[in-house]
Short mmCIF file of C-alpha atoms in Angstrom, two decimals:
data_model
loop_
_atom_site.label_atom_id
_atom_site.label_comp_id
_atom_site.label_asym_id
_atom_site.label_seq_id
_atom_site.Cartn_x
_atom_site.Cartn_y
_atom_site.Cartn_z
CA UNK Z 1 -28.59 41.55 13.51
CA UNK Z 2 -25.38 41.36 16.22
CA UNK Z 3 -26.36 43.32 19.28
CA UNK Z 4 -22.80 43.97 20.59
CA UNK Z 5 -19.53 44.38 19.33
CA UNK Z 6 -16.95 41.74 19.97
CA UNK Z 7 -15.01 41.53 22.57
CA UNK Z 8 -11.39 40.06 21.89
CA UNK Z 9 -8.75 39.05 24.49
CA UNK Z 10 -6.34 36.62 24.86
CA UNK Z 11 -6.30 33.66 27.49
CA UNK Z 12 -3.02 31.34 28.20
CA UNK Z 13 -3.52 27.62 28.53
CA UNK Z 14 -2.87 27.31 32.13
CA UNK Z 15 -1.18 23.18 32.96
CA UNK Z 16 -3.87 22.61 35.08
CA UNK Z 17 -6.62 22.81 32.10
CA UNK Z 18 -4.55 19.90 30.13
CA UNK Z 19 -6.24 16.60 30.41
CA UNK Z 20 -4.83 13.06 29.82
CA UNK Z 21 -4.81 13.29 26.26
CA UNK Z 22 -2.11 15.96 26.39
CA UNK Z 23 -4.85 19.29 25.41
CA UNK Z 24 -6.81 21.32 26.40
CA UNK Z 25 -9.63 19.34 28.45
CA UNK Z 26 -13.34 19.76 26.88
CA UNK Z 27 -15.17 21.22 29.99
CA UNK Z 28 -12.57 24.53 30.23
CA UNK Z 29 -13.26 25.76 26.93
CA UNK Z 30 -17.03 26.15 28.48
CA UNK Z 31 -15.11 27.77 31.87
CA UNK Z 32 -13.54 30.14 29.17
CA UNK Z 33 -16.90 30.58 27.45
CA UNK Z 34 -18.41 31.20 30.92
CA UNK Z 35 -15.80 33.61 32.09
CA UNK Z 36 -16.10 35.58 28.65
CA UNK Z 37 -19.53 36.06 29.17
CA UNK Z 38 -18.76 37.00 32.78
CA UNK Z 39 -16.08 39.77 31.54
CA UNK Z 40 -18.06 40.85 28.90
CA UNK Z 41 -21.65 41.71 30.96
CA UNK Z 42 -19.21 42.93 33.43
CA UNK Z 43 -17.60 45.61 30.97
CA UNK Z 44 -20.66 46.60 29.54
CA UNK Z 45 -21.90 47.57 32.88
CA UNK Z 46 -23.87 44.42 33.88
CA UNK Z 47 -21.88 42.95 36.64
CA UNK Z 48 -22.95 39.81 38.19
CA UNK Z 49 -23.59 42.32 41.38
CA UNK Z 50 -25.60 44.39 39.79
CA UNK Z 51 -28.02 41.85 38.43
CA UNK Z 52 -28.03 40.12 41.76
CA UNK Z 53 -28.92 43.70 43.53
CA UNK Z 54 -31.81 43.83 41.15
CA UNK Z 55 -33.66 40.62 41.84
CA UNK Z 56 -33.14 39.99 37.98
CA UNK Z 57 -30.48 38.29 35.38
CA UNK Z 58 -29.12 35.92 33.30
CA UNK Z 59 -28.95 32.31 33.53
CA UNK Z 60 -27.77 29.66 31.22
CA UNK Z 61 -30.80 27.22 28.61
CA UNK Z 62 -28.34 26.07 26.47
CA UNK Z 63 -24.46 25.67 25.14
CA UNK Z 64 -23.89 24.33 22.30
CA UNK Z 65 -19.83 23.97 21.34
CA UNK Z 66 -17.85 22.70 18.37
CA UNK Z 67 -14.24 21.55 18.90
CA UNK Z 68 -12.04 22.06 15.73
CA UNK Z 69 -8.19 22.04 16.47
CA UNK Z 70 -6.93 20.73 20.02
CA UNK Z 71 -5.36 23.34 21.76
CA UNK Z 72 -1.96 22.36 23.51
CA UNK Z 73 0.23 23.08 26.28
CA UNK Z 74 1.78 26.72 26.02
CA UNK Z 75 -0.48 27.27 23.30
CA UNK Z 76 -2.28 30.66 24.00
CA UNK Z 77 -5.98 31.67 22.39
CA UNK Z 78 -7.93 34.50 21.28
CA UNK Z 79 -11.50 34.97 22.85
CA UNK Z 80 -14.03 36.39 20.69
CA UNK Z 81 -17.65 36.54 22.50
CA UNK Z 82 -20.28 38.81 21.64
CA UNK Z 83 -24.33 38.99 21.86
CA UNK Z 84 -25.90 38.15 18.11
CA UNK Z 85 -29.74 38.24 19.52
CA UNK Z 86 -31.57 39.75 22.35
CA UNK Z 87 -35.56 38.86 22.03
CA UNK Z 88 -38.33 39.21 24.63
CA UNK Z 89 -36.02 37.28 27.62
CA UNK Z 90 -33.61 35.34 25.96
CA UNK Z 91 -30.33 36.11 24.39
CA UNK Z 92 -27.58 34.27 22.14
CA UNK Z 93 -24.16 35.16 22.47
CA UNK Z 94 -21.45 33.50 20.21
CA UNK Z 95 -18.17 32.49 20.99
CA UNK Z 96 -15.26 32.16 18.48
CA UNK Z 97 -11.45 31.11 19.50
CA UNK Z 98 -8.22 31.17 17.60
CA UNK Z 99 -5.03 30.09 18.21
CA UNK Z 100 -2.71 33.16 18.60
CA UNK Z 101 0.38 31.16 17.10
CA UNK Z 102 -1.29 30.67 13.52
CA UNK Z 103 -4.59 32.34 13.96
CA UNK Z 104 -6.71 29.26 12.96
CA UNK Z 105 -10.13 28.76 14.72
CA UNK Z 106 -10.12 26.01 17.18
CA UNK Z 107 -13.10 26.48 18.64
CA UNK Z 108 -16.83 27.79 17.91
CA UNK Z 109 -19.94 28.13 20.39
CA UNK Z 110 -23.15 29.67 21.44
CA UNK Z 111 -24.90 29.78 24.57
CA UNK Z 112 -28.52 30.90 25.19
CA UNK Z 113 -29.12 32.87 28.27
CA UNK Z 114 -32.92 33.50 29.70
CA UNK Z 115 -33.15 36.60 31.57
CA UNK Z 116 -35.37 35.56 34.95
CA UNK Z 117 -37.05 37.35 38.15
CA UNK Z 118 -34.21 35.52 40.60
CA UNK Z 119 -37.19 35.41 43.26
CA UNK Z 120 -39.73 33.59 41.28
CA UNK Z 121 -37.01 31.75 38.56
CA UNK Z 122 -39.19 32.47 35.64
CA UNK Z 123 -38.16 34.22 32.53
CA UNK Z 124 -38.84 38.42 32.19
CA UNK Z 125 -38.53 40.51 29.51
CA UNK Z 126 -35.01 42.03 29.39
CA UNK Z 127 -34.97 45.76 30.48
CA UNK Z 128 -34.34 47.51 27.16
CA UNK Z 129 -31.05 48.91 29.36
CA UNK Z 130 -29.59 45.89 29.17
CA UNK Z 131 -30.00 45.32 25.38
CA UNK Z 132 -29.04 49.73 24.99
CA UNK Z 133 -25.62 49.13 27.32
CA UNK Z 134 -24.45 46.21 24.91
CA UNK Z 135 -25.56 47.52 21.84
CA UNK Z 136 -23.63 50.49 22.91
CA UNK Z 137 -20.70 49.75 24.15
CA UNK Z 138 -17.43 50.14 22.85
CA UNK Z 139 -14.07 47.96 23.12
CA UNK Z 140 -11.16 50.17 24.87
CA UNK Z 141 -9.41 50.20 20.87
CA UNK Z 142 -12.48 52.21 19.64
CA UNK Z 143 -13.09 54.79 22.30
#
């Protein structure tokens, strides 16, 4: 069961994020995946402040990323995160990106976050608010 609805925006190549190869290097498609995730939380009401405020929030176990189609200079892509699981205090949120010029996927991902007491750095349980404000949320298009 997806907890949250996607979010979808679109992110430029900037020059600094080609490598020697002459595309998109592999470490800034997991800045983009990082910043999604970022945005997304954000929207949702889950700011980065917020969670730090509490004493409680996310932090990263685990990426894992498939590259499909390089992604070139000027090329521009769609960002497509959203949260697929939320259990106990761990979460999995997917990642899919397209290339806006042909719409073929040129990326895929997931990252599992553990929700953790920032004081002690163990996992908690994930306030059911949390899991409610994603679940719940709607993208600016649907409201």
């Amino acid at each position: 069961m997806t907890i949250s609805k996607v979010l979808d925006f679109e992110q430029r190549v900037a020059p600094e994020e080609i490598d020697g190869l002459g595309h998109v290097n592999n470490q800034v498609y997991l800045d983009w995946f990082m910043s999604a995730a970022t945005k997304h939380s954000a929207l949702v009401g889950w700011a980065v402040e917020k969670m730090i405020g509490m004493g409680e929030g996310w932090v990263v176990r685990r990426h894992e990323i498939d590259y499909l189609i390089p992604v070139l200079p000027g090329d521009s892509v769609r960002m497509r995160p959203w949260v697929e699981t939320a259990e106990k205090a761990s979460s999995v949120r997917q990642y899919e990106l397209y290339r806006v010029s042909d719409g073929k996927i040129v990326c895929r991902g997931s990252t599992v976050w553990v929700w953790i007491n920032f004081s002690t750095g163990r996992p908690a349980r994930i306030p059911e608010a949390v899991i409610s404000d994603f679940a719940n949320w709607k993208p600016v298009e649907e409201r």
